[in-house]
Amino acid sequence: MKTRILISLIVSILTTIVCPAATMKALIIDGQNNHDWKATTPVLKKTLENSGLFTVDVATSPGKGQSMTAFKPNFATYTVVVSNYNGEPWSKETEDAFVQYVKSGGGFVSVHAANNSFPEWKEYNEIIGLGGWGDRTEKAGPYVRFVDGKIVRDSSPGRGGGHGSQHPFVVEVRDSHHPITAGLPEKWMHAKDELYDRLRGPAENLTLLATAFATKETNGSGHHEPMLMTISYGKGRVFHTTLGHSVEAMKCVGFITTLQRGAEWAATGKVTSKLPNDFPTTDKVSSRE
Ligand code: ZN
Protein backbone atom coordinates (compact mmCIF):
# COMPACT_ATOMS: atom_id res chain seq x y z
CA MET A 1 0.00 0.00 0.00
CA LYS A 2 2.76 2.42 0.97
CA THR A 3 4.59 1.62 -2.25
CA ARG A 4 1.46 2.43 -4.24
CA ILE A 5 1.09 5.81 -2.51
CA LEU A 6 4.76 6.53 -3.10
CA ILE A 7 4.45 5.65 -6.79
CA SER A 8 1.37 7.81 -7.26
CA LEU A 9 3.17 10.67 -5.50
CA ILE A 10 6.18 10.32 -7.80
CA VAL A 11 3.93 10.16 -10.87
CA SER A 12 2.07 13.30 -9.82
CA ILE A 13 5.34 15.17 -9.18
CA LEU A 14 6.71 14.07 -12.55
CA THR A 15 3.47 15.06 -14.31
CA THR A 16 3.70 18.50 -12.74
CA ILE A 17 7.26 18.90 -13.91
CA VAL A 18 6.71 17.53 -17.42
CA CYS A 19 3.28 19.08 -18.06
CA PRO A 20 2.82 22.14 -15.89
CA ALA A 21 -0.86 22.86 -15.36
CA ALA A 22 -2.27 25.62 -17.51
CA THR A 23 -2.05 28.59 -15.23
CA MET A 24 -3.14 31.50 -17.37
CA LYS A 25 -6.63 32.47 -18.43
CA ALA A 26 -7.32 33.35 -22.05
CA LEU A 27 -10.52 34.78 -23.50
CA ILE A 28 -11.54 34.48 -27.15
CA ILE A 29 -14.04 37.04 -28.41
CA ASP A 30 -16.33 36.18 -31.32
CA GLY A 31 -20.00 36.43 -32.31
CA GLN A 32 -19.76 38.55 -35.47
CA ASN A 33 -17.35 38.13 -38.35
CA ASN A 34 -17.53 38.03 -42.14
CA HIS A 35 -15.48 34.84 -41.67
CA ASP A 36 -16.67 31.49 -40.34
CA TRP A 37 -16.08 32.23 -36.65
CA LYS A 38 -18.20 29.27 -35.57
CA ALA A 39 -15.66 26.98 -37.26
CA THR A 40 -12.47 28.90 -36.43
CA THR A 41 -13.03 29.73 -32.74
CA PRO A 42 -12.83 26.03 -31.69
CA VAL A 43 -9.55 25.75 -33.65
CA LEU A 44 -8.13 28.83 -31.90
CA LYS A 45 -9.32 27.48 -28.53
CA LYS A 46 -7.69 24.11 -29.08
CA THR A 47 -4.46 25.73 -30.28
CA LEU A 48 -4.23 27.87 -27.15
CA GLU A 49 -5.10 24.92 -24.87
CA ASN A 50 -2.57 22.68 -26.61
CA SER A 51 0.18 25.11 -25.62
CA GLY A 52 -0.40 23.84 -22.08
CA LEU A 53 -0.30 27.43 -20.87
CA PHE A 54 -3.90 28.53 -20.97
CA THR A 55 -7.41 27.67 -19.96
CA VAL A 56 -9.69 29.27 -22.51
CA ASP A 57 -13.11 30.88 -22.25
CA VAL A 58 -15.14 32.24 -25.16
CA ALA A 59 -17.25 35.41 -25.05
CA THR A 60 -19.77 35.44 -27.90
CA SER A 61 -21.38 38.78 -28.67
CA PRO A 62 -25.01 39.22 -29.68
CA GLY A 63 -25.63 38.89 -33.43
CA LYS A 64 -25.80 41.68 -35.98
CA GLY A 65 -28.38 44.33 -35.27
CA GLN A 66 -28.97 43.23 -31.70
CA SER A 67 -28.32 45.32 -28.62
CA MET A 68 -24.72 45.21 -27.35
CA THR A 69 -25.61 46.62 -23.95
CA ALA A 70 -25.41 43.28 -22.16
CA PHE A 71 -22.11 42.26 -23.82
CA LYS A 72 -19.60 42.94 -21.05
CA PRO A 73 -16.72 40.44 -21.00
CA ASN A 74 -14.76 40.74 -17.78
CA PHE A 75 -11.45 41.47 -19.55
CA ALA A 76 -9.61 42.26 -16.34
CA THR A 77 -9.81 38.65 -15.13
CA TYR A 78 -7.83 37.36 -18.15
CA THR A 79 -4.13 37.31 -18.92
CA VAL A 80 -4.72 37.46 -22.65
CA VAL A 81 -7.68 38.33 -24.84
CA VAL A 82 -7.78 36.95 -28.39
CA SER A 83 -10.08 38.58 -30.93
CA ASN A 84 -11.84 36.57 -33.61
CA TYR A 85 -14.37 39.41 -33.87
CA ASN A 86 -15.14 41.61 -36.84
CA GLY A 87 -18.46 43.29 -36.32
CA GLU A 88 -20.57 46.05 -34.93
CA PRO A 89 -19.34 48.45 -32.25
CA TRP A 90 -19.49 47.41 -28.61
CA SER A 91 -21.05 49.57 -25.93
CA LYS A 92 -19.00 52.53 -24.75
CA GLU A 93 -18.67 50.83 -21.37
CA THR A 94 -17.20 47.66 -22.94
CA GLU A 95 -14.89 49.69 -25.19
CA ASP A 96 -13.60 51.63 -22.18
CA ALA A 97 -13.09 48.43 -20.19
CA PHE A 98 -11.11 46.93 -23.09
CA VAL A 99 -8.84 49.97 -23.47
CA GLN A 100 -8.28 50.07 -19.72
CA TYR A 101 -7.46 46.34 -19.73
CA VAL A 102 -4.75 46.71 -22.40
CA LYS A 103 -3.42 50.00 -21.05
CA SER A 104 -2.93 48.54 -17.60
CA GLY A 105 -0.90 45.60 -18.88
CA GLY A 106 -3.33 43.10 -20.40
CA GLY A 107 -2.29 40.97 -23.36
CA PHE A 108 -4.18 41.16 -26.64
CA VAL A 109 -4.02 39.09 -29.82
CA SER A 110 -5.66 40.23 -33.06
CA VAL A 111 -6.32 37.40 -35.53
CA HIS A 112 -6.90 38.06 -39.26
CA ALA A 113 -10.20 39.94 -39.75
CA ALA A 114 -10.17 41.25 -36.16
CA ASN A 115 -8.11 44.02 -37.76
CA ASN A 116 -11.07 44.94 -39.99
CA SER A 117 -13.16 45.79 -36.96
CA PHE A 118 -13.91 49.17 -35.43
CA PRO A 119 -12.56 51.60 -38.09
CA GLU A 120 -13.93 54.54 -36.10
CA TRP A 121 -12.54 53.53 -32.69
CA LYS A 122 -9.29 55.47 -32.27
CA GLU A 123 -7.84 53.51 -29.35
CA TYR A 124 -8.60 50.13 -30.94
CA ASN A 125 -6.69 51.16 -34.05
CA GLU A 126 -3.75 52.28 -31.89
CA ILE A 127 -3.87 48.90 -30.16
CA ILE A 128 -3.86 46.85 -33.39
CA GLY A 129 -1.44 49.19 -35.19
CA LEU A 130 -2.79 48.44 -38.67
CA GLY A 131 -6.22 47.64 -40.02
CA GLY A 132 -8.13 47.20 -43.24
CA TRP A 133 -11.49 47.85 -44.92
CA GLY A 134 -14.32 49.71 -43.12
CA ASP A 135 -13.61 52.72 -45.41
CA ARG A 136 -10.09 53.07 -44.05
CA THR A 137 -8.03 55.54 -46.11
CA GLU A 138 -4.87 57.60 -45.63
CA LYS A 139 -6.72 59.22 -42.71
CA ALA A 140 -6.28 55.93 -40.82
CA GLY A 141 -2.48 56.21 -41.09
CA PRO A 142 0.30 55.01 -43.36
CA TYR A 143 0.84 51.72 -45.15
CA VAL A 144 3.71 49.81 -43.53
CA ARG A 145 5.98 47.89 -45.90
CA PHE A 146 9.36 46.26 -45.92
CA VAL A 147 11.53 47.79 -48.66
CA ASP A 148 15.26 47.14 -49.22
CA GLY A 149 15.77 45.75 -45.74
CA LYS A 150 13.95 48.57 -43.99
CA ILE A 151 10.50 49.32 -42.66
CA VAL A 152 8.86 52.06 -44.72
CA ARG A 153 5.78 54.01 -43.69
CA ASP A 154 3.98 55.17 -46.82
CA SER A 155 1.42 57.95 -46.34
CA SER A 156 0.33 58.16 -49.98
CA PRO A 157 -3.44 58.28 -50.48
CA GLY A 158 -5.40 55.13 -51.09
CA ARG A 159 -7.66 52.52 -49.63
CA GLY A 160 -6.76 50.48 -46.58
CA GLY A 161 -7.05 46.71 -46.82
CA GLY A 162 -6.91 44.23 -49.66
CA HIS A 163 -5.91 40.74 -50.66
CA GLY A 164 -5.44 38.75 -53.81
CA SER A 165 -6.47 35.16 -54.43
CA GLN A 166 -5.76 32.62 -51.69
CA HIS A 167 -2.60 30.57 -52.04
CA PRO A 168 0.21 29.11 -49.96
CA PHE A 169 2.94 31.74 -49.50
CA VAL A 170 6.33 32.26 -47.91
CA VAL A 171 6.44 34.15 -44.62
CA GLU A 172 9.76 35.92 -44.04
CA VAL A 173 11.01 36.65 -40.53
CA ARG A 174 12.28 40.26 -40.32
CA ASP A 175 13.16 40.31 -36.63
CA SER A 176 14.75 37.11 -35.37
CA HIS A 177 15.64 38.62 -31.97
CA HIS A 178 12.07 38.94 -30.77
CA PRO A 179 10.96 36.06 -28.47
CA ILE A 180 8.02 35.22 -30.80
CA THR A 181 10.20 34.72 -33.88
CA ALA A 182 13.52 33.72 -32.29
CA GLY A 183 14.67 30.37 -33.67
CA LEU A 184 12.09 30.20 -36.47
CA PRO A 185 13.42 29.53 -39.97
CA GLU A 186 14.05 32.80 -41.80
CA LYS A 187 11.51 31.77 -44.44
CA TRP A 188 8.66 29.27 -44.12
CA MET A 189 5.82 28.18 -46.36
CA HIS A 190 2.43 29.06 -44.91
CA ALA A 191 -0.64 26.99 -45.88
CA LYS A 192 -3.21 28.43 -48.29
CA ASP A 193 -4.48 31.69 -46.85
CA GLU A 194 -5.47 35.22 -47.71
CA LEU A 195 -2.39 37.42 -47.89
CA TYR A 196 -3.59 40.70 -46.45
CA ASP A 197 -2.10 43.78 -48.10
CA ARG A 198 -2.49 47.56 -48.07
CA LEU A 199 -3.29 47.65 -44.34
CA ARG A 200 -3.20 51.15 -42.82
CA GLY A 201 -3.20 52.45 -39.29
CA PRO A 202 -1.42 54.59 -36.71
CA ALA A 203 1.39 51.96 -36.59
CA GLU A 204 2.85 53.53 -33.45
CA ASN A 205 5.09 51.49 -31.15
CA LEU A 206 4.90 48.74 -33.75
CA THR A 207 7.54 46.05 -34.22
CA LEU A 208 7.38 44.24 -37.54
CA LEU A 209 8.25 40.58 -37.03
CA ALA A 210 7.43 38.95 -40.37
CA THR A 211 6.26 39.87 -43.86
CA ALA A 212 5.06 38.12 -47.01
CA PHE A 213 5.33 39.26 -50.61
CA ALA A 214 1.95 40.01 -52.22
CA THR A 215 2.64 39.15 -55.86
CA LYS A 216 0.88 41.00 -58.66
CA GLU A 217 0.23 37.59 -60.26
CA THR A 218 -2.13 36.73 -57.39
CA ASN A 219 -3.64 40.24 -57.53
CA GLY A 220 -1.62 41.41 -54.56
CA SER A 221 -0.09 44.84 -53.96
CA GLY A 222 3.41 43.99 -55.20
CA HIS A 223 4.85 44.78 -51.75
CA HIS A 224 6.34 42.91 -48.81
CA GLU A 225 3.38 43.21 -46.46
CA PRO A 226 3.22 42.87 -42.64
CA MET A 227 2.07 39.42 -41.47
CA LEU A 228 3.17 39.28 -37.81
CA MET A 229 3.60 42.34 -35.59
CA THR A 230 3.72 43.40 -32.00
CA ILE A 231 2.46 46.69 -30.64
CA SER A 232 2.95 48.15 -27.20
CA TYR A 233 0.06 50.15 -25.79
CA GLY A 234 0.45 51.60 -22.32
CA LYS A 235 1.69 48.67 -20.25
CA GLY A 236 -0.05 46.19 -22.57
CA ARG A 237 1.50 43.87 -25.13
CA VAL A 238 -0.27 43.17 -28.41
CA PHE A 239 0.43 40.41 -30.93
CA HIS A 240 -1.15 40.97 -34.34
CA THR A 241 -1.31 38.16 -36.90
CA THR A 242 -2.90 38.89 -40.25
CA LEU A 243 -2.90 35.14 -40.98
CA GLY A 244 -5.85 32.81 -40.34
CA HIS A 245 -8.62 33.30 -42.90
CA SER A 246 -9.93 29.75 -42.54
CA VAL A 247 -9.66 26.50 -40.61
CA GLU A 248 -7.22 25.29 -43.29
CA ALA A 249 -4.95 28.31 -42.74
CA MET A 250 -5.14 27.83 -38.96
CA LYS A 251 -3.98 24.21 -39.22
CA CYS A 252 -0.63 25.36 -40.59
CA VAL A 253 2.07 24.61 -38.01
CA GLY A 254 3.49 28.08 -38.72
CA PHE A 255 0.16 29.65 -37.71
CA ILE A 256 -0.18 27.37 -34.67
CA THR A 257 3.35 28.04 -33.43
CA THR A 258 3.24 31.81 -33.92
CA LEU A 259 -0.22 32.07 -32.34
CA GLN A 260 0.89 30.09 -29.27
CA ARG A 261 4.10 32.08 -28.99
CA GLY A 262 2.33 35.38 -29.65
CA ALA A 263 -0.32 34.67 -27.01
CA GLU A 264 2.31 33.67 -24.45
CA TRP A 265 4.37 36.76 -25.21
CA ALA A 266 1.31 39.03 -24.98
CA ALA A 267 0.49 37.41 -21.64
CA THR A 268 3.94 37.36 -20.05
CA GLY A 269 6.53 39.08 -22.26
CA LYS A 270 8.33 35.75 -22.65
CA VAL A 271 8.18 32.67 -24.85
CA THR A 272 9.01 29.28 -23.34
CA SER A 273 7.97 26.89 -26.12
CA LYS A 274 10.49 25.15 -28.35
CA LEU A 275 10.29 25.06 -32.13
CA PRO A 276 8.20 21.98 -33.09
CA ASN A 277 9.78 19.32 -35.31
CA ASP A 278 7.00 19.63 -37.88
CA PHE A 279 7.48 23.38 -38.48
CA PRO A 280 7.17 24.18 -42.21
CA THR A 281 10.30 24.60 -44.31
CA THR A 282 10.99 27.22 -47.00
CA ASP A 283 9.22 25.26 -49.69
CA LYS A 284 6.94 22.82 -47.89
CA VAL A 285 3.63 23.48 -46.09
CA SER A 286 3.16 21.59 -42.83
CA SER A 287 -0.33 21.27 -41.34
CA ARG A 288 -1.82 19.37 -38.39
CA GLU A 289 -5.16 17.65 -38.22
ZN1 ZN B 1 -10.15 36.51 -44.74
CSV table of C-alpha atoms and ligand atoms in Angstrom, one decimal:
chain,number,residue,atom,x,y,z
A,1,MET,CA,0.0,0.0,0.0
A,2,LYS,CA,2.8,2.4,1.0
A,3,THR,CA,4.6,1.6,-2.3
A,4,ARG,CA,1.5,2.4,-4.2
A,5,ILE,CA,1.1,5.8,-2.5
A,6,LEU,CA,4.8,6.5,-3.1
A,7,ILE,CA,4.5,5.7,-6.8
A,8,SER,CA,1.4,7.8,-7.3
A,9,LEU,CA,3.2,10.7,-5.5
A,10,ILE,CA,6.2,10.3,-7.8
A,11,VAL,CA,3.9,10.2,-10.9
A,12,SER,CA,2.1,13.3,-9.8
A,13,ILE,CA,5.3,15.2,-9.2
A,14,LEU,CA,6.7,14.1,-12.6
A,15,THR,CA,3.5,15.1,-14.3
A,16,THR,CA,3.7,18.5,-12.7
A,17,ILE,CA,7.3,18.9,-13.9
A,18,VAL,CA,6.7,17.5,-17.4
A,19,CYS,CA,3.3,19.1,-18.1
A,20,PRO,CA,2.8,22.1,-15.9
A,21,ALA,CA,-0.9,22.9,-15.4
A,22,ALA,CA,-2.3,25.6,-17.5
A,23,THR,CA,-2.1,28.6,-15.2
A,24,MET,CA,-3.1,31.5,-17.4
A,25,LYS,CA,-6.6,32.5,-18.4
A,26,ALA,CA,-7.3,33.4,-22.0
A,27,LEU,CA,-10.5,34.8,-23.5
A,28,ILE,CA,-11.5,34.5,-27.2
A,29,ILE,CA,-14.0,37.0,-28.4
A,30,ASP,CA,-16.3,36.2,-31.3
A,31,GLY,CA,-20.0,36.4,-32.3
A,32,GLN,CA,-19.8,38.6,-35.5
A,33,ASN,CA,-17.3,38.1,-38.4
A,34,ASN,CA,-17.5,38.0,-42.1
A,35,HIS,CA,-15.5,34.8,-41.7
A,36,ASP,CA,-16.7,31.5,-40.3
A,37,TRP,CA,-16.1,32.2,-36.7
A,38,LYS,CA,-18.2,29.3,-35.6
A,39,ALA,CA,-15.7,27.0,-37.3
A,40,THR,CA,-12.5,28.9,-36.4
A,41,THR,CA,-13.0,29.7,-32.7
A,42,PRO,CA,-12.8,26.0,-31.7
A,43,VAL,CA,-9.6,25.8,-33.6
A,44,LEU,CA,-8.1,28.8,-31.9
A,45,LYS,CA,-9.3,27.5,-28.5
A,46,LYS,CA,-7.7,24.1,-29.1
A,47,THR,CA,-4.5,25.7,-30.3
A,48,LEU,CA,-4.2,27.9,-27.1
A,49,GLU,CA,-5.1,24.9,-24.9
A,50,ASN,CA,-2.6,22.7,-26.6
A,51,SER,CA,0.2,25.1,-25.6
A,52,GLY,CA,-0.4,23.8,-22.1
A,53,LEU,CA,-0.3,27.4,-20.9
A,54,PHE,CA,-3.9,28.5,-21.0
A,55,THR,CA,-7.4,27.7,-20.0
A,56,VAL,CA,-9.7,29.3,-22.5
A,57,ASP,CA,-13.1,30.9,-22.3
A,58,VAL,CA,-15.1,32.2,-25.2
A,59,ALA,CA,-17.2,35.4,-25.0
A,60,THR,CA,-19.8,35.4,-27.9
A,61,SER,CA,-21.4,38.8,-28.7
A,62,PRO,CA,-25.0,39.2,-29.7
A,63,GLY,CA,-25.6,38.9,-33.4
A,64,LYS,CA,-25.8,41.7,-36.0
A,65,GLY,CA,-28.4,44.3,-35.3
A,66,GLN,CA,-29.0,43.2,-31.7
A,67,SER,CA,-28.3,45.3,-28.6
A,68,MET,CA,-24.7,45.2,-27.4
A,69,THR,CA,-25.6,46.6,-24.0
A,70,ALA,CA,-25.4,43.3,-22.2
A,71,PHE,CA,-22.1,42.3,-23.8
A,72,LYS,CA,-19.6,42.9,-21.0
A,73,PRO,CA,-16.7,40.4,-21.0
A,74,ASN,CA,-14.8,40.7,-17.8
A,75,PHE,CA,-11.5,41.5,-19.6
A,76,ALA,CA,-9.6,42.3,-16.3
A,77,THR,CA,-9.8,38.7,-15.1
A,78,TYR,CA,-7.8,37.4,-18.1
A,79,THR,CA,-4.1,37.3,-18.9
A,80,VAL,CA,-4.7,37.5,-22.6
A,81,VAL,CA,-7.7,38.3,-24.8
A,82,VAL,CA,-7.8,37.0,-28.4
A,83,SER,CA,-10.1,38.6,-30.9
A,84,ASN,CA,-11.8,36.6,-33.6
A,85,TYR,CA,-14.4,39.4,-33.9
A,86,ASN,CA,-15.1,41.6,-36.8
A,87,GLY,CA,-18.5,43.3,-36.3
A,88,GLU,CA,-20.6,46.0,-34.9
A,89,PRO,CA,-19.3,48.4,-32.3
A,90,TRP,CA,-19.5,47.4,-28.6
A,91,SER,CA,-21.1,49.6,-25.9
A,92,LYS,CA,-19.0,52.5,-24.8
A,93,GLU,CA,-18.7,50.8,-21.4
A,94,THR,CA,-17.2,47.7,-22.9
A,95,GLU,CA,-14.9,49.7,-25.2
A,96,ASP,CA,-13.6,51.6,-22.2
A,97,ALA,CA,-13.1,48.4,-20.2
A,98,PHE,CA,-11.1,46.9,-23.1
A,99,VAL,CA,-8.8,50.0,-23.5
A,100,GLN,CA,-8.3,50.1,-19.7
A,101,TYR,CA,-7.5,46.3,-19.7
A,102,VAL,CA,-4.8,46.7,-22.4
A,103,LYS,CA,-3.4,50.0,-21.0
A,104,SER,CA,-2.9,48.5,-17.6
A,105,GLY,CA,-0.9,45.6,-18.9
A,106,GLY,CA,-3.3,43.1,-20.4
A,107,GLY,CA,-2.3,41.0,-23.4
A,108,PHE,CA,-4.2,41.2,-26.6
A,109,VAL,CA,-4.0,39.1,-29.8
A,110,SER,CA,-5.7,40.2,-33.1
A,111,VAL,CA,-6.3,37.4,-35.5
A,112,HIS,CA,-6.9,38.1,-39.3
A,113,ALA,CA,-10.2,39.9,-39.7
A,114,ALA,CA,-10.2,41.3,-36.2
A,115,ASN,CA,-8.1,44.0,-37.8
A,116,ASN,CA,-11.1,44.9,-40.0
A,117,SER,CA,-13.2,45.8,-37.0
A,118,PHE,CA,-13.9,49.2,-35.4
A,119,PRO,CA,-12.6,51.6,-38.1
A,120,GLU,CA,-13.9,54.5,-36.1
A,121,TRP,CA,-12.5,53.5,-32.7
A,122,LYS,CA,-9.3,55.5,-32.3
A,123,GLU,CA,-7.8,53.5,-29.3
A,124,TYR,CA,-8.6,50.1,-30.9
A,125,ASN,CA,-6.7,51.2,-34.1
A,126,GLU,CA,-3.8,52.3,-31.9
A,127,ILE,CA,-3.9,48.9,-30.2
A,128,ILE,CA,-3.9,46.8,-33.4
A,129,GLY,CA,-1.4,49.2,-35.2
A,130,LEU,CA,-2.8,48.4,-38.7
A,131,GLY,CA,-6.2,47.6,-40.0
A,132,GLY,CA,-8.1,47.2,-43.2
A,133,TRP,CA,-11.5,47.9,-44.9
A,134,GLY,CA,-14.3,49.7,-43.1
A,135,ASP,CA,-13.6,52.7,-45.4
A,136,ARG,CA,-10.1,53.1,-44.0
A,137,THR,CA,-8.0,55.5,-46.1
A,138,GLU,CA,-4.9,57.6,-45.6
A,139,LYS,CA,-6.7,59.2,-42.7
A,140,ALA,CA,-6.3,55.9,-40.8
A,141,GLY,CA,-2.5,56.2,-41.1
A,142,PRO,CA,0.3,55.0,-43.4
A,143,TYR,CA,0.8,51.7,-45.1
A,144,VAL,CA,3.7,49.8,-43.5
A,145,ARG,CA,6.0,47.9,-45.9
A,146,PHE,CA,9.4,46.3,-45.9
A,147,VAL,CA,11.5,47.8,-48.7
A,148,ASP,CA,15.3,47.1,-49.2
A,149,GLY,CA,15.8,45.7,-45.7
A,150,LYS,CA,13.9,48.6,-44.0
A,151,ILE,CA,10.5,49.3,-42.7
A,152,VAL,CA,8.9,52.1,-44.7
A,153,ARG,CA,5.8,54.0,-43.7
A,154,ASP,CA,4.0,55.2,-46.8
A,155,SER,CA,1.4,57.9,-46.3
A,156,SER,CA,0.3,58.2,-50.0
A,157,PRO,CA,-3.4,58.3,-50.5
A,158,GLY,CA,-5.4,55.1,-51.1
A,159,ARG,CA,-7.7,52.5,-49.6
A,160,GLY,CA,-6.8,50.5,-46.6
A,161,GLY,CA,-7.1,46.7,-46.8
A,162,GLY,CA,-6.9,44.2,-49.7
A,163,HIS,CA,-5.9,40.7,-50.7
A,164,GLY,CA,-5.4,38.7,-53.8
A,165,SER,CA,-6.5,35.2,-54.4
A,166,GLN,CA,-5.8,32.6,-51.7
A,167,HIS,CA,-2.6,30.6,-52.0
A,168,PRO,CA,0.2,29.1,-50.0
A,169,PHE,CA,2.9,31.7,-49.5
A,170,VAL,CA,6.3,32.3,-47.9
A,171,VAL,CA,6.4,34.1,-44.6
A,172,GLU,CA,9.8,35.9,-44.0
A,173,VAL,CA,11.0,36.7,-40.5
A,174,ARG,CA,12.3,40.3,-40.3
A,175,ASP,CA,13.2,40.3,-36.6
A,176,SER,CA,14.8,37.1,-35.4
A,177,HIS,CA,15.6,38.6,-32.0
A,178,HIS,CA,12.1,38.9,-30.8
A,179,PRO,CA,11.0,36.1,-28.5
A,180,ILE,CA,8.0,35.2,-30.8
A,181,THR,CA,10.2,34.7,-33.9
A,182,ALA,CA,13.5,33.7,-32.3
A,183,GLY,CA,14.7,30.4,-33.7
A,184,LEU,CA,12.1,30.2,-36.5
A,185,PRO,CA,13.4,29.5,-40.0
A,186,GLU,CA,14.1,32.8,-41.8
A,187,LYS,CA,11.5,31.8,-44.4
A,188,TRP,CA,8.7,29.3,-44.1
A,189,MET,CA,5.8,28.2,-46.4
A,190,HIS,CA,2.4,29.1,-44.9
A,191,ALA,CA,-0.6,27.0,-45.9
A,192,LYS,CA,-3.2,28.4,-48.3
A,193,ASP,CA,-4.5,31.7,-46.8
A,194,GLU,CA,-5.5,35.2,-47.7
A,195,LEU,CA,-2.4,37.4,-47.9
A,196,TYR,CA,-3.6,40.7,-46.4
A,197,ASP,CA,-2.1,43.8,-48.1
A,198,ARG,CA,-2.5,47.6,-48.1
A,199,LEU,CA,-3.3,47.7,-44.3
A,200,ARG,CA,-3.2,51.2,-42.8
A,201,GLY,CA,-3.2,52.5,-39.3
A,202,PRO,CA,-1.4,54.6,-36.7
A,203,ALA,CA,1.4,52.0,-36.6
A,204,GLU,CA,2.9,53.5,-33.5
A,205,ASN,CA,5.1,51.5,-31.1
A,206,LEU,CA,4.9,48.7,-33.8
A,207,THR,CA,7.5,46.0,-34.2
A,208,LEU,CA,7.4,44.2,-37.5
A,209,LEU,CA,8.3,40.6,-37.0
A,210,ALA,CA,7.4,39.0,-40.4
A,211,THR,CA,6.3,39.9,-43.9
A,212,ALA,CA,5.1,38.1,-47.0
A,213,PHE,CA,5.3,39.3,-50.6
A,214,ALA,CA,1.9,40.0,-52.2
A,215,THR,CA,2.6,39.2,-55.9
A,216,LYS,CA,0.9,41.0,-58.7
A,217,GLU,CA,0.2,37.6,-60.3
A,218,THR,CA,-2.1,36.7,-57.4
A,219,ASN,CA,-3.6,40.2,-57.5
A,220,GLY,CA,-1.6,41.4,-54.6
A,221,SER,CA,-0.1,44.8,-54.0
A,222,GLY,CA,3.4,44.0,-55.2
A,223,HIS,CA,4.9,44.8,-51.8
A,224,HIS,CA,6.3,42.9,-48.8
A,225,GLU,CA,3.4,43.2,-46.5
A,226,PRO,CA,3.2,42.9,-42.6
A,227,MET,CA,2.1,39.4,-41.5
A,228,LEU,CA,3.2,39.3,-37.8
A,229,MET,CA,3.6,42.3,-35.6
A,230,THR,CA,3.7,43.4,-32.0
A,231,ILE,CA,2.5,46.7,-30.6
A,232,SER,CA,2.9,48.1,-27.2
A,233,TYR,CA,0.1,50.1,-25.8
A,234,GLY,CA,0.4,51.6,-22.3
A,235,LYS,CA,1.7,48.7,-20.3
A,236,GLY,CA,-0.1,46.2,-22.6
A,237,ARG,CA,1.5,43.9,-25.1
A,238,VAL,CA,-0.3,43.2,-28.4
A,239,PHE,CA,0.4,40.4,-30.9
A,240,HIS,CA,-1.2,41.0,-34.3
A,241,THR,CA,-1.3,38.2,-36.9
A,242,THR,CA,-2.9,38.9,-40.2
A,243,LEU,CA,-2.9,35.1,-41.0
A,244,GLY,CA,-5.8,32.8,-40.3
A,245,HIS,CA,-8.6,33.3,-42.9
A,246,SER,CA,-9.9,29.7,-42.5
A,247,VAL,CA,-9.7,26.5,-40.6
A,248,GLU,CA,-7.2,25.3,-43.3
A,249,ALA,CA,-4.9,28.3,-42.7
A,250,MET,CA,-5.1,27.8,-39.0
A,251,LYS,CA,-4.0,24.2,-39.2
A,252,CYS,CA,-0.6,25.4,-40.6
A,253,VAL,CA,2.1,24.6,-38.0
A,254,GLY,CA,3.5,28.1,-38.7
A,255,PHE,CA,0.2,29.6,-37.7
A,256,ILE,CA,-0.2,27.4,-34.7
A,257,THR,CA,3.4,28.0,-33.4
A,258,THR,CA,3.2,31.8,-33.9
A,259,LEU,CA,-0.2,32.1,-32.3
A,260,GLN,CA,0.9,30.1,-29.3
A,261,ARG,CA,4.1,32.1,-29.0
A,262,GLY,CA,2.3,35.4,-29.7
A,263,ALA,CA,-0.3,34.7,-27.0
A,264,GLU,CA,2.3,33.7,-24.4
A,265,TRP,CA,4.4,36.8,-25.2
A,266,ALA,CA,1.3,39.0,-25.0
A,267,ALA,CA,0.5,37.4,-21.6
A,268,THR,CA,3.9,37.4,-20.1
A,269,GLY,CA,6.5,39.1,-22.3
A,270,LYS,CA,8.3,35.8,-22.6
A,271,VAL,CA,8.2,32.7,-24.9
A,272,THR,CA,9.0,29.3,-23.3
A,273,SER,CA,8.0,26.9,-26.1
A,274,LYS,CA,10.5,25.2,-28.4
A,275,LEU,CA,10.3,25.1,-32.1
A,276,PRO,CA,8.2,22.0,-33.1
A,277,ASN,CA,9.8,19.3,-35.3
A,278,ASP,CA,7.0,19.6,-37.9
A,279,PHE,CA,7.5,23.4,-38.5
A,280,PRO,CA,7.2,24.2,-42.2
A,281,THR,CA,10.3,24.6,-44.3
A,282,THR,CA,11.0,27.2,-47.0
A,283,ASP,CA,9.2,25.3,-49.7
A,284,LYS,CA,6.9,22.8,-47.9
A,285,VAL,CA,3.6,23.5,-46.1
A,286,SER,CA,3.2,21.6,-42.8
A,287,SER,CA,-0.3,21.3,-41.3
A,288,ARG,CA,-1.8,19.4,-38.4
A,289,GLU,CA,-5.2,17.6,-38.2
B,1,ZN,ZN,-10.2,36.5,-44.7
